[in-house]
Coordinates of C-alpha atoms in Angstrom, one line a residue:
X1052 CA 33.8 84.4 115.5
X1053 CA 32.9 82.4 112.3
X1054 CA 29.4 80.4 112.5
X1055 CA 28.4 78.1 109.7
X1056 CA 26.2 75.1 109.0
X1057 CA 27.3 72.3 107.1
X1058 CA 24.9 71.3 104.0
X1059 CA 23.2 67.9 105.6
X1060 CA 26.0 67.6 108.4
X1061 CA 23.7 69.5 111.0
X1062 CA 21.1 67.0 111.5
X1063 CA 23.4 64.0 111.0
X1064 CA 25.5 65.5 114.1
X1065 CA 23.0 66.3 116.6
X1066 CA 21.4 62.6 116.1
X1067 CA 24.5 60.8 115.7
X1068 CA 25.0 57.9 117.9
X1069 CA 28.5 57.6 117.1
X1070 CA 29.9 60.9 117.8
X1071 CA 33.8 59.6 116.8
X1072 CA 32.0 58.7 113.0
X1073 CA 30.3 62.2 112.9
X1074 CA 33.7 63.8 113.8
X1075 CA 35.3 62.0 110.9
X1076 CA 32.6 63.1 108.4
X1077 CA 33.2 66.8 109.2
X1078 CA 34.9 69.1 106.4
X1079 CA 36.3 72.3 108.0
X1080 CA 36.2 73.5 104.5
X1081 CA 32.3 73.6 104.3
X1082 CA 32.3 76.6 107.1
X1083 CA 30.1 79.3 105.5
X1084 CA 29.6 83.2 107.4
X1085 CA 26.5 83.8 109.0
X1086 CA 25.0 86.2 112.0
X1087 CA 22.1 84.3 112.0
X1088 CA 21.5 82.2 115.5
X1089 CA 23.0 79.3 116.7
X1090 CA 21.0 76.0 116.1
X1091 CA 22.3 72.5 117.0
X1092 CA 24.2 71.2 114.5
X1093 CA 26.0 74.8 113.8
X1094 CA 29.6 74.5 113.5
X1095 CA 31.3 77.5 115.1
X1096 CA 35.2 78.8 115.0
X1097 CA 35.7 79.7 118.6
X1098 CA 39.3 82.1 118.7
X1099 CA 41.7 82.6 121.6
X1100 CA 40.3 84.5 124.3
X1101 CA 36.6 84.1 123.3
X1102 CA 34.0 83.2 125.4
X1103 CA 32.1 79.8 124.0
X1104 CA 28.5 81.0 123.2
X1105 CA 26.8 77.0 123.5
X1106 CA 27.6 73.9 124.5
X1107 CA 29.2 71.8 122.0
X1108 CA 32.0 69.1 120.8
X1109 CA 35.2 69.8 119.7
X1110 CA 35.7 69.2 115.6
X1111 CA 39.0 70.5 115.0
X1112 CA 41.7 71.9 117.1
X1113 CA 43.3 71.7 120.5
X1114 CA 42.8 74.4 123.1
X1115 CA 42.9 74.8 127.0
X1116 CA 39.7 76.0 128.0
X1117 CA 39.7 78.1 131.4
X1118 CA 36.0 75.9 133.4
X1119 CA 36.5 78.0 136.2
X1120 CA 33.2 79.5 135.2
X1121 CA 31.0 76.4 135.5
X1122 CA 33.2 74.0 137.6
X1123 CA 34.9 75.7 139.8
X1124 CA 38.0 73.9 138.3
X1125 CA 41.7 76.2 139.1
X1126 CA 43.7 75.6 136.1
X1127 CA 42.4 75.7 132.4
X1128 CA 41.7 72.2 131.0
X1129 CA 43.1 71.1 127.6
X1130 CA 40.7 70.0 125.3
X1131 CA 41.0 68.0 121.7
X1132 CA 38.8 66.6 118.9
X1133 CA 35.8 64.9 120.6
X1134 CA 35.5 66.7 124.1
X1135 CA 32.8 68.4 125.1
X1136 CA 32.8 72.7 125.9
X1137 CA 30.5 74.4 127.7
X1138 CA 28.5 77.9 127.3
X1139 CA 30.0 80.8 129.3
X1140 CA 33.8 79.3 129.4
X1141 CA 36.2 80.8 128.2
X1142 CA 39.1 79.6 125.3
X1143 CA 42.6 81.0 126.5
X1144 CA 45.3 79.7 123.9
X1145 CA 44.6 77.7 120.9
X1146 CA 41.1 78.0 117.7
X1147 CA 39.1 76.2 117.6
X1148 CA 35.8 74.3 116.1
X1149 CA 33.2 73.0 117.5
X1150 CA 29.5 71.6 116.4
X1151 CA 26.6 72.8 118.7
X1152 CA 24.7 70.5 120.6
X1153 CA 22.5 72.8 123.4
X1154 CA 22.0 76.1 122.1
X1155 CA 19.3 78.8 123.6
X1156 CA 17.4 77.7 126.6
X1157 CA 19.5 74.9 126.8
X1158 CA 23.1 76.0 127.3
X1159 CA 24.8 75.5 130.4
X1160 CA 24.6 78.8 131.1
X1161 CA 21.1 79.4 130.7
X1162 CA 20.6 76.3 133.3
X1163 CA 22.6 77.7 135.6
X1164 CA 20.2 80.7 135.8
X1165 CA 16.9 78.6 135.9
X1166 CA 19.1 77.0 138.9
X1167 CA 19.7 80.2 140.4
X1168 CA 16.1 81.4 140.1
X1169 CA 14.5 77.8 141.1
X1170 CA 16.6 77.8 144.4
X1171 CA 15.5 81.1 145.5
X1172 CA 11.9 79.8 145.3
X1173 CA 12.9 76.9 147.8
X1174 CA 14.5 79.2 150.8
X1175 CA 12.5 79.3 153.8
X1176 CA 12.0 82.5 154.9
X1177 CA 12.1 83.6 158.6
X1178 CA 8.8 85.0 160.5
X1179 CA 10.0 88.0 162.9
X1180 CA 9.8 86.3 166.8
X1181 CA 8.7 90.0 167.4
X1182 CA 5.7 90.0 165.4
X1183 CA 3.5 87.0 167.1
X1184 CA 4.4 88.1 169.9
X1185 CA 3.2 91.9 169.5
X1186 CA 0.1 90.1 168.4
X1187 CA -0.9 88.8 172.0
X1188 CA 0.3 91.8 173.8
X1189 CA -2.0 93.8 172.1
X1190 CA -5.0 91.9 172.5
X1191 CA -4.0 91.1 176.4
X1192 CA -4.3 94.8 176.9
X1193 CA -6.9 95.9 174.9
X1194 CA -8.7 92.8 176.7
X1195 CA -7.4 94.2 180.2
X1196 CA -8.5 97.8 179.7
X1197 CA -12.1 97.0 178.4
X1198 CA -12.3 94.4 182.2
X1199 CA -10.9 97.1 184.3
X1200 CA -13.1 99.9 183.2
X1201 CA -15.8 97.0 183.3
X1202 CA -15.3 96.3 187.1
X1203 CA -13.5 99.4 188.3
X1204 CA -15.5 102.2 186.4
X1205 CA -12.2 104.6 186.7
X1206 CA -11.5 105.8 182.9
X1207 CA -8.5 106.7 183.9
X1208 CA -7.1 103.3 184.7
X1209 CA -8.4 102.2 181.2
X1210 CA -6.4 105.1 179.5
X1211 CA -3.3 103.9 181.7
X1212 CA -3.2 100.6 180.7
X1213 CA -3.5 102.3 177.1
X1214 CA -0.5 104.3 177.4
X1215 CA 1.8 101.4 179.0
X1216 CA 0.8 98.8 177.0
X1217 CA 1.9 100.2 173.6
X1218 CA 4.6 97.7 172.3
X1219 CA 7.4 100.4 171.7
X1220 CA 10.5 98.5 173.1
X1221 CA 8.9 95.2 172.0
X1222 CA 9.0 96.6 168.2
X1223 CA 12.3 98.2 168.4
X1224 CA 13.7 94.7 169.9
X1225 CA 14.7 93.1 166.8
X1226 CA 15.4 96.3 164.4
X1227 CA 17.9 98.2 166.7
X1228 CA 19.7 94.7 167.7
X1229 CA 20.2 93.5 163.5
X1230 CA 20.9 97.1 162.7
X1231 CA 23.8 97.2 165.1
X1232 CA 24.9 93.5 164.2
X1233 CA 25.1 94.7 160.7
X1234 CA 27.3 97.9 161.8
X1235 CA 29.5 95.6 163.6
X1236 CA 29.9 92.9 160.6
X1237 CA 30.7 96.0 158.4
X1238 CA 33.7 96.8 160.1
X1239 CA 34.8 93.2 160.0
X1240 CA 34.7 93.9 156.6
X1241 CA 31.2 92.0 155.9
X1242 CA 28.4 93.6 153.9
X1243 CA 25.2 92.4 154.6
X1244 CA 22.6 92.6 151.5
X1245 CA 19.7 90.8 153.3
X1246 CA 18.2 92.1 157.3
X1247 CA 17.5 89.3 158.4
X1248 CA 20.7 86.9 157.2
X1249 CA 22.2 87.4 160.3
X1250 CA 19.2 85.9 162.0
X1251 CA 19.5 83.2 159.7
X1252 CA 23.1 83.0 160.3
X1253 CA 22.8 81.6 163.6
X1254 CA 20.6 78.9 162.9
X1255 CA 23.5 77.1 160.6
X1256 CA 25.2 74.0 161.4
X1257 CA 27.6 73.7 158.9
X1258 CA 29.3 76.1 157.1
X1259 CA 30.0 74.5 153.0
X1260 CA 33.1 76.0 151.6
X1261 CA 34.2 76.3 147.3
X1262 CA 37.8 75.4 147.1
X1263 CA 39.2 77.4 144.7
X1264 CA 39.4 81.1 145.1
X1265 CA 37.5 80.6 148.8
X1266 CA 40.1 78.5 150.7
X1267 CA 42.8 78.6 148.1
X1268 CA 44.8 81.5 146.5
X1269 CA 43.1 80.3 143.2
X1270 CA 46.7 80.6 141.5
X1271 CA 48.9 77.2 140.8
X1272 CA 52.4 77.6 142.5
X1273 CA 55.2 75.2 142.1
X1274 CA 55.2 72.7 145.0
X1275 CA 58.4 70.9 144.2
X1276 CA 60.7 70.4 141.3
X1277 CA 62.1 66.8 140.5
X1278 CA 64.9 65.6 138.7
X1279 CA 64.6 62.3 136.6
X1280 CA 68.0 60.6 135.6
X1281 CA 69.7 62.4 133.5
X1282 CA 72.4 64.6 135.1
X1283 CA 70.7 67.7 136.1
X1284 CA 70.0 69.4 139.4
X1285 CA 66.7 70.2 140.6
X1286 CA 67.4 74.2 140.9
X1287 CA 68.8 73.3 137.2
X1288 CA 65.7 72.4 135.8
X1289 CA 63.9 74.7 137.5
X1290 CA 65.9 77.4 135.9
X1291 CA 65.4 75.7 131.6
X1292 CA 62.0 75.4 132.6
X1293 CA 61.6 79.1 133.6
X1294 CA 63.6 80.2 130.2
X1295 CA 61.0 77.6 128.1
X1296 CA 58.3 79.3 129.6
X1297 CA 59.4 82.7 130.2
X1298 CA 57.0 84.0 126.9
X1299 CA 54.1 81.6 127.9
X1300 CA 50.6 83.3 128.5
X1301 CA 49.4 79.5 130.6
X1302 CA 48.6 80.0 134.2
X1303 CA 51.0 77.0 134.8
X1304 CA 53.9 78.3 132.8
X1305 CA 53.6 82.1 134.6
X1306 CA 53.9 80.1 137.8
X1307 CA 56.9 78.3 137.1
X1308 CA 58.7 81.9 135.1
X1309 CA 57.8 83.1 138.4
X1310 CA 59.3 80.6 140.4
X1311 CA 62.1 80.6 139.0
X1312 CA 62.4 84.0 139.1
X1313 CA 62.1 83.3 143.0
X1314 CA 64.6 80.9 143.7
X1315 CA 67.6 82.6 141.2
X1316 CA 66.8 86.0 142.3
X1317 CA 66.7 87.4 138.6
X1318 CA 64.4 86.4 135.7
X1319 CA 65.0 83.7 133.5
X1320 CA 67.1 83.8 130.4
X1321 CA 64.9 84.5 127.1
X1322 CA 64.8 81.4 125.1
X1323 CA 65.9 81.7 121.5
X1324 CA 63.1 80.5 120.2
X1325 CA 59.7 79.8 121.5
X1326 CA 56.5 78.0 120.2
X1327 CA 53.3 77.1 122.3
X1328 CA 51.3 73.9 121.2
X1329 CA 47.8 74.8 122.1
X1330 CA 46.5 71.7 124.7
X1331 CA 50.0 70.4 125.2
X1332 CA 52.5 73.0 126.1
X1333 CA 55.5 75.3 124.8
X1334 CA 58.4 73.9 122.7
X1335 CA 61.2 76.1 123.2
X1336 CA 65.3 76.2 122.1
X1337 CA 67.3 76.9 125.6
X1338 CA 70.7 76.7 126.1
X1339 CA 71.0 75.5 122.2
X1340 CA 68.5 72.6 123.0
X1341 CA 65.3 71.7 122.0
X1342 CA 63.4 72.1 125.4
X1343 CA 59.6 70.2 125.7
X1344 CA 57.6 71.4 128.5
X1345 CA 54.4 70.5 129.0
X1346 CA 51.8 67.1 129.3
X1347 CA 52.8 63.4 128.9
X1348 CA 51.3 63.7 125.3
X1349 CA 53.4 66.6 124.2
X1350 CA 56.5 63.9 124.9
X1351 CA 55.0 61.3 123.1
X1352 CA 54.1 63.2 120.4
X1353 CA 58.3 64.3 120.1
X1354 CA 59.4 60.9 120.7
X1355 CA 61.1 61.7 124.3
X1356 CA 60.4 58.3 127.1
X1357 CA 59.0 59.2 130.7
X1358 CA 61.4 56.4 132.9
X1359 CA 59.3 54.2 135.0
X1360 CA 61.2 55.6 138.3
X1361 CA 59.9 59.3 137.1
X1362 CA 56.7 58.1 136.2
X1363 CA 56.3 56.5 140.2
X1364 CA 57.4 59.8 141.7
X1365 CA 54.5 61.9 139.2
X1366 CA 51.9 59.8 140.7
X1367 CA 52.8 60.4 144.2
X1368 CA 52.7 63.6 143.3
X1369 CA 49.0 63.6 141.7
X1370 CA 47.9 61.8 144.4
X1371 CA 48.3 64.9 146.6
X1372 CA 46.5 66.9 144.1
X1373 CA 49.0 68.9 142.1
X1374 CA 49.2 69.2 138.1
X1375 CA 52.8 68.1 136.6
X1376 CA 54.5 69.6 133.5
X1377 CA 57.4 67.5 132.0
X1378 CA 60.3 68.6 131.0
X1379 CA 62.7 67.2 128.5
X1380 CA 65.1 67.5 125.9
X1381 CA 67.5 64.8 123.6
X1382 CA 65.0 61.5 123.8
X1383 CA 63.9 60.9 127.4
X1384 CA 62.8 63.5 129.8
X1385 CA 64.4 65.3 132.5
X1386 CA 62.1 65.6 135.1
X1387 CA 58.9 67.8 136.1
X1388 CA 57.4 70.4 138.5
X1389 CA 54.4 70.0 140.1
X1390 CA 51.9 72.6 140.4
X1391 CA 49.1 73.2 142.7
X1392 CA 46.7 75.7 144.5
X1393 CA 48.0 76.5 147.2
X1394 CA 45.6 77.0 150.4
X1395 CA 45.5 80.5 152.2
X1396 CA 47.6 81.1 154.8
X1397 CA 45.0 81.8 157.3
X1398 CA 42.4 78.8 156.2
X1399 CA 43.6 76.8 158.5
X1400 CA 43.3 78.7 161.8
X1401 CA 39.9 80.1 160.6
X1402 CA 38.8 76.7 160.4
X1403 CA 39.5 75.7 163.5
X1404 CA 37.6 78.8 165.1
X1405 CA 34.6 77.8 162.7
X1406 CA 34.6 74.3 164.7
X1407 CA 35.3 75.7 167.8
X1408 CA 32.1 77.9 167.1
X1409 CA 30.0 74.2 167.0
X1410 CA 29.7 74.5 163.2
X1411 CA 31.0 71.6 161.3
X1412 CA 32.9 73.2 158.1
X1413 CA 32.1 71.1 154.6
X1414 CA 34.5 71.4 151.2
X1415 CA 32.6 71.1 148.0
X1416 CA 34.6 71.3 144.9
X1417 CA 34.3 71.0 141.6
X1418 CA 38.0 69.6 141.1
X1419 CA 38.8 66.2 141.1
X1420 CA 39.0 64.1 143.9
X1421 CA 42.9 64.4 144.4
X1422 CA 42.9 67.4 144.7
X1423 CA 40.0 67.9 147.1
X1424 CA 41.2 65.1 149.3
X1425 CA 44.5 66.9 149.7
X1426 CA 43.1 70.2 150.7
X1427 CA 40.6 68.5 153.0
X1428 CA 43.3 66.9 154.5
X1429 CA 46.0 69.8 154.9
X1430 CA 42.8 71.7 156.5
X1431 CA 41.0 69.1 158.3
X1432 CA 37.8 68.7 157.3
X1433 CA 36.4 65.7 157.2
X1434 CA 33.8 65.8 154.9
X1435 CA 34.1 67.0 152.0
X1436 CA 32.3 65.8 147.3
X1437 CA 34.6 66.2 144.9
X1438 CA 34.1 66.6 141.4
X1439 CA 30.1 68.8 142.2
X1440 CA 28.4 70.0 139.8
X1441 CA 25.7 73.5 141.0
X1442 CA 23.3 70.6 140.8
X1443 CA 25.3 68.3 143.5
X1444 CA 25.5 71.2 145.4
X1445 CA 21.9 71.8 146.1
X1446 CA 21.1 68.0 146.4
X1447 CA 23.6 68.4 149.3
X1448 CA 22.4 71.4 151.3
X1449 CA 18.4 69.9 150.8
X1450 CA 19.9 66.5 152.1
X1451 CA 21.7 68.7 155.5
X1452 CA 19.0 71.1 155.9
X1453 CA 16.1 67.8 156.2
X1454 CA 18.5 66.2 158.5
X1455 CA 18.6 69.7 160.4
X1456 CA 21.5 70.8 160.0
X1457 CA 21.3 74.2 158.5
X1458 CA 24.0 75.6 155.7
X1459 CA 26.0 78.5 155.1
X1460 CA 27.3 78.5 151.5
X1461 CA 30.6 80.4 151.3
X1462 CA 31.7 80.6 147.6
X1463 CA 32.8 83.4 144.6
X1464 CA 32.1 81.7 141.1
X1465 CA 29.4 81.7 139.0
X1466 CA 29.0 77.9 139.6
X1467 CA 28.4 78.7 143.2
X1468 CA 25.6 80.5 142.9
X1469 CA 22.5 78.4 143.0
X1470 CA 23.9 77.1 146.5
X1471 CA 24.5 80.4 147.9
X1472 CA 20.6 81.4 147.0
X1473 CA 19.3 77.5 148.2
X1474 CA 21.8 77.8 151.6
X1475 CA 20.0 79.0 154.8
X1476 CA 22.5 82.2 154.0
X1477 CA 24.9 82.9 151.3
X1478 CA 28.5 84.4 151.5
X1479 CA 30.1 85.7 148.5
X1480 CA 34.1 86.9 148.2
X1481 CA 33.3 90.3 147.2
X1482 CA 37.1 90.7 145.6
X1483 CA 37.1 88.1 143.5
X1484 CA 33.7 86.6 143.2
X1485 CA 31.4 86.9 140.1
X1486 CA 28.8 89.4 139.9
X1487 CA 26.1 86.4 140.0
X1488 CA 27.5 85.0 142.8
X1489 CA 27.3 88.4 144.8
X1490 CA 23.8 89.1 143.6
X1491 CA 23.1 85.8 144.8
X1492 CA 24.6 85.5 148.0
X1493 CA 22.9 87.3 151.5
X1494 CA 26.6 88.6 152.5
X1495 CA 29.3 89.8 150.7
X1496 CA 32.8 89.7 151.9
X1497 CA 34.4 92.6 150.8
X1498 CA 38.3 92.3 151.3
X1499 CA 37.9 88.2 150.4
X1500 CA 39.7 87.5 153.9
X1501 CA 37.5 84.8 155.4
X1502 CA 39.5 84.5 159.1
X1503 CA 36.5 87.1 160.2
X1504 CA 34.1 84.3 159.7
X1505 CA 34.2 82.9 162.9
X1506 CA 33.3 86.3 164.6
X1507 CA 30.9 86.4 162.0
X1508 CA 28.9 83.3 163.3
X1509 CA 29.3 84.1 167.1
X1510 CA 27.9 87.5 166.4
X1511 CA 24.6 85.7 165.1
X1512 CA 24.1 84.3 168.1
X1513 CA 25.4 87.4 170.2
X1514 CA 22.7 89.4 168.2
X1515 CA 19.5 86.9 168.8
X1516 CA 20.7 86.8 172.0
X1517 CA 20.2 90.3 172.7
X1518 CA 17.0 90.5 171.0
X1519 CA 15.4 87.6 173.2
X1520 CA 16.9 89.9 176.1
X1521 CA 15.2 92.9 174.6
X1522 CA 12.2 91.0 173.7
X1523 CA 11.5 89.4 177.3
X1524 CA 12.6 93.0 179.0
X1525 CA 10.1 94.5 177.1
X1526 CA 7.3 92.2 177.9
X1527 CA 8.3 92.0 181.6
X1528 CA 8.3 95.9 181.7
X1529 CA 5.0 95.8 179.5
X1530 CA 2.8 93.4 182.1
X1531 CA 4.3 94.6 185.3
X1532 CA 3.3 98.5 184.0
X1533 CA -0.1 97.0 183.3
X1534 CA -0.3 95.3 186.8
X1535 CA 0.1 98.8 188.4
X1536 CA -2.4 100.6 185.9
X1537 CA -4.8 98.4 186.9
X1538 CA -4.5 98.5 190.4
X1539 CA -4.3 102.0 190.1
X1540 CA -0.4 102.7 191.2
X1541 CA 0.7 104.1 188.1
X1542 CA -1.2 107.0 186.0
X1543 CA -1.5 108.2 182.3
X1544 CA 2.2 110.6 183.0
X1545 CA 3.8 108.0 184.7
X1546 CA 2.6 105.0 182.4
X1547 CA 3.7 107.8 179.5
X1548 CA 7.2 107.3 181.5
X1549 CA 8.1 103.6 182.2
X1550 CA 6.9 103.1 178.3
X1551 CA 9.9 105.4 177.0
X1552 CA 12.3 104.4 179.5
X1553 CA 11.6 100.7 178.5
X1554 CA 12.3 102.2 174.5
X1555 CA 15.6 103.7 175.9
X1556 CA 16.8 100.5 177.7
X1557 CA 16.1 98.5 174.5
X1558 CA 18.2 100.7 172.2
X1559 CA 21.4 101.1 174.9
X1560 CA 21.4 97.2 175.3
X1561 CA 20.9 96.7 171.3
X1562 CA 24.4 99.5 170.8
X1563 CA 26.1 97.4 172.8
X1564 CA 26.4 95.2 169.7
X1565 CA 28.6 97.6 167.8
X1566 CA 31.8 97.5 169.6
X1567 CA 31.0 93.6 170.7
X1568 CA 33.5 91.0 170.2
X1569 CA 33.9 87.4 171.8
X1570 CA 36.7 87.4 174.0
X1571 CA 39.4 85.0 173.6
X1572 CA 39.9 81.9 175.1

């Protein structure tokens, strides 16, 4: 990567109220080498398949810049002179410049962290049931031994109510019942990072999915091909725009080679000759034709018309969230293919055990709001924020978790990890998911198949049922044995055994856990 600092530009740039006058006052020429750090007002050459190291705006050159990162966003976003990039994306196609705005402790990526670590501090944490408890047992019978020796004057009774008391099964309640639960998740192919998530677990009302990558494949597919007026078929266009983009490195061109690969059973014919405009698309020579594939501007730019009649049919086809890419050759253009991420096969049925669980499921995306009101739509949810930012996130598991209802966050970017440390509990795709997001999240889900979830939430509550059953044995056991000692039924050897029994008892009823599964309806 090239860094440089314009003589005088710097300043003007990062206090420029006009940022279309500052771009036209830049002079790529005045780049100068350094290793020196970044300051705002820096102009940096960012290459093909770097990472950008600060936030900035776009000098010179047209790029598609993969979001995913920070957004959450599926498919890479092209970018031109003017728009803004953020730290910790990632460039896929074209160079670029770009001026520095928020460098250090200021970059988007440093944010995110203080996000991370500032969320962490707001997470209640959960006080064991076991432990206040234990505290009044103990005193009860250190209280009842003292008044029995007082009145009776029998030592032994005293050292009875010594041995019985001892809160054995009461302490091993809670361990032996989460330890269990967790061997039972495992196999379900959950790993759980924090004990006591799945206590937390079954406290949650809602359960807030990420879109992409989470309930999505996370790869655009071709949805449907369309034919505009000239005289081609639909499985002909799909097959120029598999040969136009057979040598294309996009995430939307691979989708359609492979597509078309699909439907004609062999791959695509190689196209003669092949040229990708960075931010626009691929021109390519098919068939002895000149073959445009790509955005409305790429067109434009080439002279070739979008008809009205196509142009109706694209927007019907936005509005259910999927990307288009032209295609077209001579002076008008031929048709497109829309593009979209597809949801998993299994979203939908896991969803509907999630709500038959009592647990309302949430979608919050950082895509835009077509696109988020089609998947909430194909999976039924009914609420759902498009276009989130980390920080919308938080604001809107604070906002459920003071009106009560507490959240699971299940997510696998890096822009998902603040709300998977704020949520009640945090579930990471262990596959796919970023390291942060992992580190960050209570549960990681290690094969990335969410249809486990429900299980997952009915085994909370399975598991805190079984301690309160443990917990209320143990107690029973622990005042009736007293009772006895006192009136002199029981003594020290028999005391010694109704306390291990009770210990035993506990620990059988807590294994039952590991083989548990709700049975179906």
């Amino acid at each position: 990567m090239i860094k440089g600092a314009t003589c005088g530009f710097a300043n003007q740039l990062s206090h420029s109220r006009n940022r279309e006058s500052a771009l036209r006052r830049y002079d790529a020429t005045r780049i100068c080498s350094t290793r020196t750090g970044s300051v705002t007002g820096d102009i940096l050459r960012v290459l093909p398949g770097e990472a950008v190291p600060v936030d900035g705006v776009i000098v010179s050159g047209q790029t598609s810049v993969n979001q995913a990162v920070m957004t959450g966003e599926s498919l890479p976003v092209d970018k031109s002179p003017g728009d803004e990039v953020s730290s910790g994306t990632v460039n896929q196609f074209g160079s670029f410049d770009m001026a520095a705005t928020r460098v250090g402790e200021d970059s988007s990526i440093q944010r995110m962290i203080r996000l991370v670590q500032s969320a962490d501090a707001g997470k209640a944490k959960i006080v064991n049931l076991a432990d206040r408890w234990a505290v009044w047992i103990v005193v009860i019978a250190l209280v009842a031994a003292v008044l029995t020796y007082l009145v009776t004057g029998e030592i032994i009774r005293s050292v009875t109510i010594l041995v019985v008391f001892c809160p054995c099964a009461l302490v091993l309640a809670t361990p032996t019942a989460i330890m269990a639960a967790i061997g039972n998740a495992t196999r379900h192919g959950f790993l759980v990072r924090e004990g006591d998530a799945l206590e937390r677990l079954a406290q949650v009302r809602r359960v807030c999915f990420d879109k992409t990558g989470t309930l999505t494949t996370g790869e655009p597919q071709v949805v449907s091909v369309c034919a505009g007026e000239k005289d081609v078929s639909e499985d002909a266009l799909l097959a120029v725009a598999g040969a136009a983009e057979k040598r294309s490195e996009h995430p939307l061109g691979r989708a359609i080679v492979a597509a078309a690969t699909e439907h004609a059973g062999a791959a695509p014919k190689d196209p003669t000759s092949f040229a990708m405009v960075p931010g626009r698309g691929v021109v390519a020579e098919v068939g002895g034709r000149t073959v445009y594939a790509g955005s409305a501007a790429l067109l434009a730019e080439h002279g070739l018309a979008i008809p009205d009649a196509l142009g109706r049919r694209v927007d019907a086809a936005r509005a259910e969230g999927a990307t288009i890419t032209y295609l077209g050759w001579g002076d008008a253009a031929a048709g497109f293919i829309a593009l979209a991420d597809r949801v998993r096969e299994n979203a939908t049925a896991t969803l509907s055990a999630v709500r038959e669980t009592g647990v309302e499921p949430v979608l919050l995306t950082g895509d835009h709001e077509a696109a988020a009101a089609h998947v909430a739509a194909e999976l039924g949810i009914t609420t759902y924020k498009a276009a989130c930012l980390p920080e919308d996130k938080l604001s809107f598991i604070d906002d459920s978790e003071r009106a009560g209802k507490g959240v699971c966050m299940v997510g696998d970017g890096v822009n998902d990890a603040p709300a998977l440390k704020r949520a009640l509990v945090g579930i990471a795709m262990g596959g796919i998911g970023s390291d942060i997001a992992v580190d960050a999240a209570d549960i990681a889900l290690v094969n990335d198949d969410i249809a486990e979830l429900p299980h997952l939430l009915r085994l909370s509550r399975r598991m805190m049922t079984t301690i309160k059953i443990n917990l209320t044995f143990s107690m029973t056991l622990n005042f009736i044995a007293i009772a006895l000692a006192i009136s002199g039924v029981l003594n020290p050897v028999v005391g010694a055994l109704v306390h291990n029994a009770g210990s035993v008892l506990v620990i059988v009823n807590s294994a039952l856990l590991l083989g548990w599964r709700a049975r179906a309806r």
